[in-house]
Short mmCIF file of C-alpha atoms and ligand atoms in Angstrom, two decimals:
data_model
loop_
_atom_site.label_atom_id
_atom_site.label_comp_id
_atom_site.label_asym_id
_atom_site.label_seq_id
_atom_site.Cartn_x
_atom_site.Cartn_y
_atom_site.Cartn_z
CA SER I 168 0.00 0.00 0.00
CA LEU I 169 1.04 3.61 -0.52
CA ASN I 170 2.33 5.97 2.15
CA LEU I 171 -0.43 8.57 1.88
CA ASP I 172 1.14 10.71 4.60
CA ASP I 173 4.15 11.23 2.35
CA ILE I 174 2.37 12.00 -0.96
CA GLN I 175 1.25 15.59 -1.60
CA GLY I 176 -2.53 15.83 -1.63
CA ASP I 177 -3.17 17.14 -5.12
CA VAL I 178 -1.56 14.16 -6.89
CA LEU I 179 -3.96 11.30 -6.21
CA ILE I 180 -7.10 13.01 -5.05
CA GLY I 181 -6.99 16.66 -6.16
CA MET I 182 -7.50 19.55 -3.76
CA LYS I 183 -10.99 20.13 -5.26
CA LYS I 184 -11.68 23.50 -3.72
CA ASN I 185 -13.69 26.35 -5.24
CA GLN I 186 -10.62 28.58 -5.44
CA GLU I 187 -7.07 27.70 -6.38
CA LEU I 188 -4.12 30.04 -6.81
CA PHE I 189 -1.08 29.01 -8.86
CA TYR I 190 1.82 31.07 -7.50
CA PHE I 191 4.92 30.75 -9.70
CA PHE I 192 8.18 31.82 -8.12
CA SER I 193 11.90 31.91 -8.62
CA ILE I 194 14.40 31.12 -5.88
CA ALA I 195 16.39 34.27 -5.18
CA ASN I 196 18.50 32.92 -2.33
CA ALA I 197 18.86 29.14 -2.24
CA THR I 198 21.04 29.10 0.87
CA ASP I 199 18.32 30.76 2.92
CA PHE I 200 15.44 29.04 1.13
CA LYS I 201 16.59 25.43 1.65
CA PRO I 202 16.24 25.26 5.45
CA LYS I 203 12.89 27.06 5.22
CA LEU I 204 11.61 24.17 3.11
CA ALA I 205 11.74 22.03 6.25
CA SER I 206 10.92 24.67 8.87
CA ASP I 207 8.28 26.85 7.17
CA ILE I 208 6.93 25.11 4.06
CA LEU I 209 6.74 21.44 5.07
CA PRO I 210 4.35 22.03 8.02
CA LEU I 211 1.91 23.72 5.63
CA ILE I 212 1.96 21.04 2.92
CA THR I 213 -1.31 19.16 2.68
CA THR I 214 -0.96 15.39 2.44
CA THR I 215 -3.21 12.87 0.73
CA THR I 216 -4.31 11.55 4.12
CA GLN I 217 -5.40 15.02 5.22
CA LEU I 218 -7.59 15.49 2.16
CA LEU I 219 -9.35 12.16 2.63
CA SER I 220 -11.54 13.43 5.47
CA VAL I 221 -13.29 16.81 5.74
CA ASN I 222 -12.31 16.84 9.42
CA THR I 223 -8.62 16.97 8.59
CA GLN I 224 -8.74 19.25 5.58
CA PRO I 225 -7.01 22.57 6.32
CA THR I 226 -8.74 25.91 5.62
CA THR I 227 -6.25 26.46 2.84
CA ALA I 228 -4.47 23.48 1.33
CA LEU I 229 -0.93 23.94 0.03
CA ASN I 230 1.23 21.91 -2.37
CA VAL I 231 4.61 22.77 -3.88
CA ALA I 232 6.43 21.61 -7.01
CA PHE I 233 9.76 22.46 -8.67
CA SER I 234 10.89 22.83 -12.25
CA GLN I 235 14.23 21.39 -13.40
CA THR I 236 15.88 24.80 -13.04
CA GLY I 237 14.36 25.00 -9.57
CA LEU I 238 15.98 21.72 -8.51
CA THR I 239 19.23 22.92 -10.03
CA ALA I 240 18.97 26.18 -8.08
CA LEU I 241 18.58 24.08 -4.94
CA GLY I 242 21.83 22.29 -5.76
CA VAL I 243 20.15 18.97 -6.57
CA THR I 244 22.24 17.29 -9.25
CA ASP I 245 20.46 13.92 -9.52
CA ALA I 246 18.65 13.53 -12.84
CA LEU I 247 15.02 12.50 -12.37
CA GLY I 248 15.04 10.46 -15.58
CA ASP I 249 12.49 12.43 -17.59
CA SER I 250 13.84 14.31 -20.59
CA ALA I 251 10.75 16.48 -21.08
CA TYR I 252 11.00 17.63 -17.48
CA ALA I 253 14.73 18.21 -17.75
CA GLY I 254 14.34 20.46 -20.79
CA GLY I 255 11.32 22.38 -19.51
CA GLN I 256 8.06 23.05 -21.34
CA PHE I 257 9.27 26.05 -23.32
CA SER I 258 11.79 23.95 -25.22
CA ASP I 259 9.08 21.30 -25.76
CA LEU I 260 6.47 23.58 -27.31
CA LYS I 261 6.90 22.31 -30.87
CA ASN I 262 6.11 18.78 -29.65
CA LEU I 263 2.80 20.07 -28.30
CA GLY I 264 1.61 21.71 -31.53
CA ASP I 265 1.84 25.25 -30.16
CA PRO I 266 2.31 27.83 -32.94
CA GLY I 267 5.55 29.21 -31.51
CA SER I 268 5.40 31.23 -28.30
CA THR I 269 3.55 34.32 -29.52
CA ASN I 270 0.51 33.37 -27.44
CA TRP I 271 2.57 32.35 -24.42
CA VAL I 272 2.43 34.26 -21.17
CA PRO I 273 5.87 35.94 -21.24
CA GLN I 274 6.85 34.51 -17.83
CA PHE I 275 6.53 30.97 -19.21
CA THR I 276 8.91 31.63 -22.12
CA GLY I 277 12.27 30.41 -20.90
CA THR I 278 13.23 28.56 -17.76
CA GLY I 279 12.95 31.36 -15.20
CA ILE I 280 10.22 29.73 -13.11
CA HIS I 281 11.74 27.57 -10.37
CA GLY I 282 8.63 26.40 -8.61
CA VAL I 283 4.93 26.73 -8.04
CA PHE I 284 2.82 26.89 -4.88
CA LEU I 285 -0.74 25.60 -5.28
CA PHE I 286 -3.07 27.21 -2.73
CA ALA I 287 -6.63 25.85 -2.59
CA SER I 288 -9.51 27.00 -0.42
CA ASP I 289 -13.21 27.89 -0.34
CA THR I 290 -12.57 31.62 -0.62
CA GLU I 291 -10.05 33.97 -2.20
CA ASP I 292 -9.71 35.76 1.16
CA ASN I 293 -8.45 32.56 2.79
CA ILE I 294 -5.93 32.15 -0.01
CA ASP I 295 -4.77 35.77 0.21
CA ALA I 296 -4.17 35.32 3.94
CA ALA I 297 -2.20 32.10 3.37
CA VAL I 298 -0.11 33.77 0.65
CA ALA I 299 0.67 36.77 2.88
CA SER I 300 1.76 34.53 5.71
CA LEU I 301 3.95 32.32 3.50
CA GLU I 302 5.49 35.38 1.81
CA ALA I 303 6.29 36.83 5.23
CA ALA I 304 7.99 33.58 6.27
CA LEU I 305 10.03 33.31 3.07
CA GLY I 306 10.96 36.99 2.79
CA ASP I 307 13.28 37.66 -0.13
CA CYS I 308 14.33 34.00 -0.51
CA ILE I 309 11.84 33.84 -3.37
CA THR I 310 10.51 36.25 -5.98
CA LYS I 311 6.95 36.08 -7.25
CA VAL I 312 7.11 35.66 -11.02
CA TYR I 313 3.47 35.14 -12.03
CA THR I 314 0.14 34.08 -10.55
CA LEU I 315 -3.04 32.61 -12.01
CA GLN I 316 -6.26 32.54 -9.97
CA GLY I 317 -8.47 29.55 -10.74
CA ALA I 318 -12.08 29.37 -9.61
CA ALA I 319 -15.01 27.03 -9.94
CA ARG I 320 -17.74 28.53 -12.11
CA PRO I 321 -20.77 29.97 -10.28
CA GLY I 322 -23.99 28.24 -9.25
CA THR I 323 -25.05 25.21 -11.20
CA GLU I 324 -22.03 25.59 -13.51
CA ALA I 325 -19.73 24.56 -10.64
CA GLY I 326 -17.70 21.55 -11.79
CA HIS I 327 -18.24 22.48 -15.45
CA GLU I 328 -15.44 23.97 -17.54
CA HIS I 329 -16.01 27.16 -19.55
CA PHE I 330 -17.48 25.50 -22.67
CA GLY I 331 -20.15 24.23 -20.26
CA TYR I 332 -19.28 20.51 -19.96
CA LEU I 333 -19.01 18.67 -16.67
CA ASP I 334 -15.34 17.93 -15.98
CA GLY I 335 -13.46 15.74 -13.54
CA ILE I 336 -15.50 12.62 -14.27
CA SER I 337 -12.90 10.18 -15.56
CA ASN I 338 -9.59 9.82 -13.77
CA PRO I 339 -7.79 6.48 -13.44
CA ALA I 340 -7.97 4.46 -10.24
CA VAL I 341 -4.42 4.12 -8.91
CA ASP I 342 -3.65 0.63 -7.67
CA GLY I 343 -2.97 0.71 -3.94
CA PHE I 344 -5.00 3.87 -3.46
CA VAL I 345 -8.46 3.17 -4.88
CA THR I 346 -9.79 -0.15 -3.61
CA SER I 347 -13.10 -0.22 -5.50
CA PRO I 348 -12.86 1.42 -8.94
CA MET I 349 -16.07 2.84 -10.39
CA PRO I 350 -17.57 0.94 -13.34
CA GLY I 351 -15.58 1.85 -16.44
CA GLN I 352 -12.78 3.53 -14.54
CA ALA I 353 -9.30 2.66 -15.81
CA VAL I 354 -7.07 0.92 -13.26
CA VAL I 355 -3.38 1.80 -13.46
CA ALA I 356 -0.28 0.73 -11.57
CA ALA I 357 0.86 3.19 -8.91
CA GLY I 358 4.01 3.69 -10.98
CA THR I 359 1.99 5.28 -13.79
CA VAL I 360 1.49 8.31 -11.56
CA LEU I 361 4.12 8.01 -8.81
CA LEU I 362 7.86 7.71 -9.38
CA GLY I 363 9.57 4.64 -7.99
CA GLU I 364 6.34 2.70 -7.48
CA SER I 365 5.45 -0.60 -9.12
CA GLY I 366 5.08 -0.10 -12.87
CA ASP I 367 7.56 2.80 -13.10
CA THR I 368 10.26 1.32 -15.32
CA VAL I 369 12.75 4.21 -15.17
CA THR I 370 15.64 4.28 -12.71
CA ARG I 371 15.12 7.16 -10.27
CA PRO I 372 17.04 8.60 -7.37
CA THR I 373 15.70 7.03 -4.14
CA TRP I 374 14.51 10.37 -2.77
CA ALA I 375 12.24 10.91 -5.83
CA LYS I 376 10.00 7.99 -4.81
CA ASP I 377 6.33 8.95 -4.43
CA GLY I 378 6.83 12.21 -6.24
CA SER I 379 4.99 12.94 -9.50
CA PHE I 380 5.51 15.18 -12.52
CA LEU I 381 3.03 18.04 -12.62
CA VAL I 382 2.27 19.41 -16.08
CA PHE I 383 0.84 22.91 -15.92
CA ARG I 384 -0.78 24.52 -18.99
CA GLN I 385 -2.71 27.78 -19.14
CA LEU I 386 -5.23 26.92 -21.85
CA ALA I 387 -7.39 29.84 -22.96
CA GLN I 388 -10.86 28.91 -24.24
CA LEU I 389 -12.66 30.96 -26.89
CA VAL I 390 -16.17 30.27 -25.64
CA PRO I 391 -18.31 32.66 -27.77
CA GLU I 392 -16.40 31.54 -30.86
CA PHE I 393 -16.96 27.87 -29.93
CA ASP I 394 -20.69 28.52 -29.43
CA LYS I 395 -20.90 30.32 -32.79
CA PHE I 396 -19.24 27.37 -34.48
CA LEU I 397 -21.80 24.99 -32.97
CA THR I 398 -24.64 27.23 -34.18
CA ASP I 399 -23.22 27.51 -37.69
CA ASN I 400 -22.49 23.80 -38.09
CA ALA I 401 -25.43 22.20 -36.29
CA VAL I 402 -26.14 18.58 -37.16
CA VAL I 403 -29.19 18.53 -39.44
CA GLU I 404 -31.77 15.77 -39.04
CA PRO I 405 -35.15 17.15 -40.15
CA GLY I 406 -38.02 15.95 -38.02
CA VAL I 407 -35.60 14.61 -35.41
CA LEU I 408 -33.54 17.57 -34.19
CA THR I 409 -34.35 21.26 -33.79
CA PRO I 410 -31.48 23.59 -34.81
CA GLN I 411 -30.63 24.06 -31.11
CA GLN I 412 -30.58 20.28 -30.57
CA GLY I 413 -28.41 19.95 -33.67
CA SER I 414 -25.79 22.32 -32.30
CA ASP I 415 -25.92 20.73 -28.84
CA LEU I 416 -25.34 17.37 -30.53
CA LEU I 417 -22.34 18.69 -32.46
CA GLY I 418 -20.77 20.01 -29.25
CA ALA I 419 -21.43 16.75 -27.42
CA ARG I 420 -19.84 14.79 -30.26
CA MET I 421 -16.76 17.01 -30.25
CA ILE I 422 -16.25 16.29 -26.54
CA GLY I 423 -17.72 12.78 -26.40
CA ARG I 424 -19.96 13.86 -23.53
CA TRP I 425 -22.98 16.11 -23.10
CA LYS I 426 -22.84 19.16 -20.86
CA SER I 427 -24.34 17.02 -18.05
CA GLY I 428 -21.43 14.59 -18.35
CA ALA I 429 -23.52 11.87 -20.01
CA PRO I 430 -21.32 10.05 -22.58
CA VAL I 431 -22.56 10.16 -26.19
CA ASP I 432 -21.59 6.49 -26.41
CA LEU I 433 -24.54 5.75 -24.10
CA ALA I 434 -26.78 8.73 -24.99
CA PRO I 435 -26.15 9.24 -28.72
CA LEU I 436 -28.85 11.75 -29.70
CA PHE I 437 -30.02 13.70 -26.65
CA ASP I 438 -28.56 14.62 -23.28
CA ASP I 439 -29.50 12.41 -20.33
CA PRO I 440 -28.81 14.44 -17.16
CA ALA I 441 -29.65 11.54 -14.83
CA LEU I 442 -26.99 9.44 -16.58
CA GLY I 443 -24.49 12.32 -16.44
CA ALA I 444 -24.96 12.69 -12.69
CA ASP I 445 -24.66 8.98 -11.88
CA PRO I 446 -21.04 7.98 -11.17
CA THR I 447 -21.94 4.30 -11.36
CA ARG I 448 -23.06 4.71 -14.99
CA ASN I 449 -21.49 7.85 -16.51
CA ASN I 450 -18.10 6.23 -17.15
CA ASN I 451 -19.26 2.69 -17.82
CA PHE I 452 -18.62 2.27 -21.53
CA THR I 453 -15.85 1.02 -23.82
CA PHE I 454 -17.16 2.11 -27.29
CA VAL I 455 -17.98 -1.56 -27.99
CA HIS I 456 -21.55 -2.38 -29.08
CA PRO I 457 -22.83 -5.70 -30.40
CA ASP I 458 -24.76 -3.98 -33.21
CA ALA I 459 -21.90 -1.83 -34.53
CA ALA I 460 -18.36 -2.42 -35.82
CA LEU I 461 -15.86 -0.89 -33.40
CA ALA I 462 -13.37 0.10 -36.12
CA THR I 463 -15.81 1.82 -38.49
CA ASN I 464 -19.01 2.87 -36.76
CA GLN I 465 -19.24 6.43 -35.42
CA THR I 466 -22.99 6.78 -34.95
CA ARG I 467 -22.54 6.89 -31.18
CA CYS I 468 -19.13 8.44 -30.44
CA PRO I 469 -16.86 9.94 -33.13
CA PHE I 470 -13.27 8.63 -33.21
CA SER I 471 -12.15 12.27 -32.96
CA ALA I 472 -14.16 13.08 -29.80
CA HIS I 473 -11.91 14.61 -27.12
CA ILE I 474 -12.49 11.83 -24.61
CA ARG I 475 -11.96 9.11 -27.23
CA LYS I 476 -8.72 10.70 -28.49
CA THR I 477 -7.35 11.01 -24.98
CA ARG I 478 -8.59 7.61 -23.75
CA PRO I 479 -9.36 5.26 -26.63
CA ARG I 480 -10.61 2.49 -24.31
CA ALA I 481 -11.35 -0.64 -26.42
CA ASP I 482 -10.08 1.01 -29.64
CA LEU I 483 -6.58 -0.11 -28.66
CA GLY I 484 -7.70 -3.58 -27.64
CA THR I 485 -8.92 -5.32 -24.54
CA PRO I 486 -7.75 -5.15 -21.79
CA GLU I 487 -7.32 -1.41 -22.12
CA ASP I 488 -3.85 0.12 -22.42
CA ALA I 489 -2.73 0.90 -18.87
CA VAL I 490 0.28 3.11 -19.57
CA HIS I 491 -0.97 6.29 -21.22
CA HIS I 492 -3.07 7.69 -18.41
CA ILE I 493 -2.90 10.91 -16.43
CA MET I 494 -4.49 12.21 -13.24
CA ARG I 495 -6.20 15.51 -14.10
CA ALA I 496 -6.56 18.18 -11.42
CA GLY I 497 -7.20 21.44 -13.30
CA ILE I 498 -9.65 24.25 -12.54
CA PRO I 499 -11.25 26.97 -14.71
CA TYR I 500 -9.94 30.52 -14.59
CA GLY I 501 -11.33 33.84 -15.79
CA PRO I 502 -14.80 35.41 -15.73
CA GLU I 503 -18.08 34.21 -17.18
CA VAL I 504 -18.85 35.21 -20.76
CA SER I 505 -20.36 38.72 -20.76
CA ASP I 506 -23.48 39.67 -22.71
CA ASP I 507 -21.32 41.82 -25.00
CA GLU I 508 -18.97 38.94 -25.77
CA ALA I 509 -21.88 36.60 -26.46
CA ALA I 510 -23.56 39.16 -28.73
CA ALA I 511 -20.33 39.77 -30.66
CA ASN I 512 -19.38 36.05 -30.79
CA THR I 513 -15.94 37.24 -29.75
CA THR I 514 -13.84 36.79 -26.62
CA SER I 515 -12.57 40.03 -25.13
CA THR I 516 -11.54 38.84 -21.64
CA GLU I 517 -9.38 35.76 -21.25
CA ARG I 518 -10.87 32.66 -19.66
CA GLY I 519 -9.91 29.02 -19.82
CA LEU I 520 -8.61 26.00 -18.01
CA ALA I 521 -5.67 26.00 -15.61
CA PHE I 522 -4.76 22.48 -16.76
CA VAL I 523 -2.91 20.27 -14.30
CA SER I 524 -1.97 16.65 -14.86
CA TYR I 525 0.11 14.23 -12.81
CA GLN I 526 2.08 11.33 -14.25
CA ALA I 527 5.34 9.50 -13.58
CA ASN I 528 6.49 9.96 -17.15
CA ILE I 529 5.62 13.08 -19.17
CA GLY I 530 6.48 11.36 -22.46
CA ASN I 531 3.97 8.57 -21.72
CA GLY I 532 1.42 10.81 -20.05
CA PHE I 533 0.48 14.38 -20.99
CA ARG I 534 2.82 14.69 -23.97
CA PHE I 535 1.75 11.37 -25.43
CA LEU I 536 -1.93 12.22 -25.17
CA GLN I 537 -1.38 15.65 -26.72
CA LYS I 538 1.14 14.81 -29.44
CA THR I 539 0.68 11.19 -30.41
CA TRP I 540 -3.08 11.07 -30.00
CA ALA I 541 -4.85 14.48 -29.95
CA ASP I 542 -2.67 16.21 -32.57
CA ASN I 543 -2.43 13.13 -34.80
CA ALA I 544 -5.05 13.23 -37.60
CA ASN I 545 -4.57 9.50 -38.23
CA PHE I 546 -5.29 8.35 -34.70
CA VAL I 547 -7.19 6.20 -33.83
CA HIS I 548 -7.85 5.46 -37.53
CA ALA I 549 -6.56 7.01 -40.76
CA GLY I 550 -8.57 10.11 -41.59
CA THR I 551 -10.05 10.57 -38.11
CA GLY I 552 -8.70 14.12 -37.90
CA VAL I 553 -7.33 15.92 -34.87
CA ASP I 554 -9.05 16.31 -31.51
CA PRO I 555 -11.46 19.23 -32.18
CA ILE I 556 -10.99 20.56 -28.63
CA ILE I 557 -7.26 20.36 -27.87
CA GLY I 558 -5.74 19.08 -31.13
CA ALA I 559 -3.17 21.61 -32.32
CA LEU I 560 -1.20 21.85 -35.55
CA ALA I 561 0.94 24.91 -34.86
CA GLY I 562 -1.86 27.18 -36.03
CA ALA I 563 -2.60 25.32 -39.29
CA GLN I 564 -6.23 24.57 -40.17
CA ARG I 565 -7.59 21.52 -38.43
CA VAL I 566 -9.75 18.99 -40.22
CA VAL I 567 -12.00 16.60 -38.32
CA SER I 568 -14.24 13.81 -39.57
CA GLY I 569 -16.95 11.72 -37.99
CA LEU I 570 -18.77 14.57 -36.27
CA ASP I 571 -21.94 14.21 -38.35
CA PRO I 572 -23.76 11.03 -37.28
CA THR I 573 -25.72 10.98 -40.54
CA ASP I 574 -22.55 10.98 -42.67
CA SER I 575 -19.35 9.92 -40.97
CA THR I 576 -17.24 10.63 -44.05
CA LYS I 577 -18.13 14.32 -43.94
CA THR I 578 -15.25 16.50 -42.76
CA LEU I 579 -15.39 19.78 -40.88
CA THR I 580 -12.60 22.34 -41.17
CA LEU I 581 -12.02 24.24 -37.96
CA THR I 582 -10.73 27.67 -38.88
CA THR I 583 -10.40 28.69 -35.21
CA ASP I 584 -8.48 27.02 -32.40
CA PHE I 585 -11.07 27.12 -29.61
CA VAL I 586 -8.34 26.26 -27.10
CA VAL I 587 -5.24 28.45 -27.26
CA SER I 588 -2.09 27.46 -25.39
CA ARG I 589 -0.72 30.29 -23.27
CA GLY I 590 2.16 28.06 -22.26
CA GLY I 591 3.14 26.53 -18.95
CA GLU I 592 5.90 24.55 -17.31
CA TYR I 593 6.81 21.03 -16.25
CA PHE I 594 7.24 20.54 -12.51
CA PHE I 595 8.07 17.78 -10.05
CA THR I 596 5.88 17.40 -6.96
CA PRO I 597 8.18 15.75 -4.39
CA SER I 598 7.13 13.59 -1.46
CA LEU I 599 7.08 15.29 1.95
CA SER I 600 10.14 13.32 3.04
CA ALA I 601 12.04 14.59 -0.02
CA ILE I 602 11.08 18.18 0.85
CA SER I 603 12.50 17.90 4.35
CA GLY I 604 15.34 15.61 3.27
CA THR I 605 17.27 15.99 0.02
CA LEU I 606 15.77 19.34 -0.98
CA ALA I 607 16.24 21.09 2.37
CA VAL I 608 19.76 19.97 3.20
FE1 N7H U 286 -9.79 17.15 -21.42
N1 N7H U 286 -13.59 19.95 -22.30
O1 N7H U 286 -14.36 20.55 -21.64
O2 N7H U 286 -13.70 19.92 -23.52
N2 N7H U 286 -11.78 16.97 -21.01
N3 N7H U 286 -10.02 19.13 -21.77
N4 N7H U 286 -7.76 17.34 -21.69
N5 N7H U 286 -9.51 15.20 -20.96
C1 N7H U 286 -12.40 15.85 -20.54
O3 N7H U 286 -14.17 12.72 -18.48
C2 N7H U 286 -11.19 19.84 -21.84
C3 N7H U 286 -7.09 18.48 -21.98
C4 N7H U 286 -8.31 14.49 -21.02
O4 N7H U 286 -11.04 9.07 -19.30
C5 N7H U 286 -13.79 16.11 -20.37
O5 N7H U 286 -13.64 13.91 -16.74
C6 N7H U 286 -10.90 21.23 -22.10
C7 N7H U 286 -5.70 18.20 -22.22
C8 N7H U 286 -8.52 13.13 -20.58
O6 N7H U 286 -12.57 9.16 -20.87
C9 N7H U 286 -14.01 17.40 -20.74
C10 N7H U 286 -9.53 21.34 -22.18
C11 N7H U 286 -5.55 16.84 -22.08
C12 N7H U 286 -9.88 13.03 -20.25
C13 N7H U 286 -12.73 17.96 -21.16
C14 N7H U 286 -8.99 20.01 -21.97
C15 N7H U 286 -6.85 16.32 -21.73
C16 N7H U 286 -10.46 14.34 -20.49
C17 N7H U 286 -14.84 15.10 -19.89
C18 N7H U 286 -8.67 22.53 -22.44
C19 N7H U 286 -4.32 15.99 -22.22
C20 N7H U 286 -10.60 11.80 -19.71
C21 N7H U 286 -14.86 15.00 -18.40
C22 N7H U 286 -9.06 23.77 -22.29
C23 N7H U 286 -3.34 16.24 -23.07
C24 N7H U 286 -10.93 10.85 -20.84
C25 N7H U 286 -14.18 13.78 -17.84
C26 N7H U 286 -11.56 9.60 -20.29
C27 N7H U 286 -11.80 14.63 -20.28
C28 N7H U 286 -12.49 19.23 -21.71
C29 N7H U 286 -7.66 19.73 -22.00
C30 N7H U 286 -7.12 14.98 -21.46
C31 N7H U 286 -15.39 18.06 -20.69
C32 N7H U 286 -11.88 22.38 -22.28
C33 N7H U 286 -4.62 19.23 -22.57
C34 N7H U 286 -7.47 12.05 -20.47
#
């Protein structure tokens, strides 16, 4: 079994608060900073055990992670065995389909960010207080480089990302942590997410055990433009669908789920909110149906749907591939769409997803899903097209097929990228014993 007191809380369970602040910093004085890791930071770090019960959850949860240049600044010379991490995300941007760094937040261009604090709480005031107290303790050991405030959307949209779809439904069950997986949930070895655990095949320094690589991406979402696209390209089935139902269906087929979370594989024509809300049913599908050929039939879920591109389930055979899985722990950021933006079909204030994923191997996890699957027009079959949500071809036009259930050979050309990468960084979230051990001394 896993040592849940030693694993930072966000990795396996997610801090799941309404507010989360990503506080990116550089280490200005490593000599002074290192002992404070043990004396001032460690006592504030929220463990997995603490998050498991509401009684032990702190008012404001805190996690910390370091980039490669951050570890180097701390004098850590051991290689962690992950080349993507070692090079940093900026030097990896071509692999991710980003069109250069023109859209990147300037602070992410380069390797100047050494670490990130993740503060999570019910209110922004709680977070501000926790930030002020940590800043006071650390003094000029660190410099604030950039912050991004994430927040759950208001009211009934809570838990939904900015396009409107319920998120956080499907994460893998990590062996040794989850004892009874939900129906349809992928089960992965602990070493898929945690370094040095069973299933991690790379040689790691001993102190890296039970740490995890954190991929951070600031992904802007062009919501009014996305909605306009759905209106303009609604699926047409006279006598079956109204125009509104036709555009809702197109959106659901692009994601692979309806806004309620109901999978189109189980609810192919109309949303089924009761199904979406039922965790025993909303992930219980493999794309296999006795009345339809798995390799050719797209009447239920298109091959290009975001959730099929990023987890092809039975498309890659049975049992399901157990390597290319990530734990997702992101949160939306930015305001709701204003009436003016909706009327103009144009975004004027940035909003999106503060994307966070954990994996023991970035090349098998996040980068594989993005590059080898989502951005690959010939995955899972030749001519599928890219993932219409996150697929990126360095700004080139994206072509997608299979979205029209009445004619799966029809292609749609997406002239807009509805998700725009604003960059990010690759981090390592160490175990608590590594924070007070190797990193502090
Ligand atoms: Fe995705 N979205 O709203 O469109 N994602 N995602 N994602 N995503 C998922 O099943 C979304 C992104 C995965 O197990 C859902 O929990 C948006 C990246 C994976 O069946 C929705 C953005 C990567 C899954 C979204 C975004 C992934 C998944 C359904 C960016 C990896 C689980 C909810 C702004 C490279 C698949 C759910 C499974 C699900 C959306 C980014 C991966 C609604 C808006 C960058 C593995």
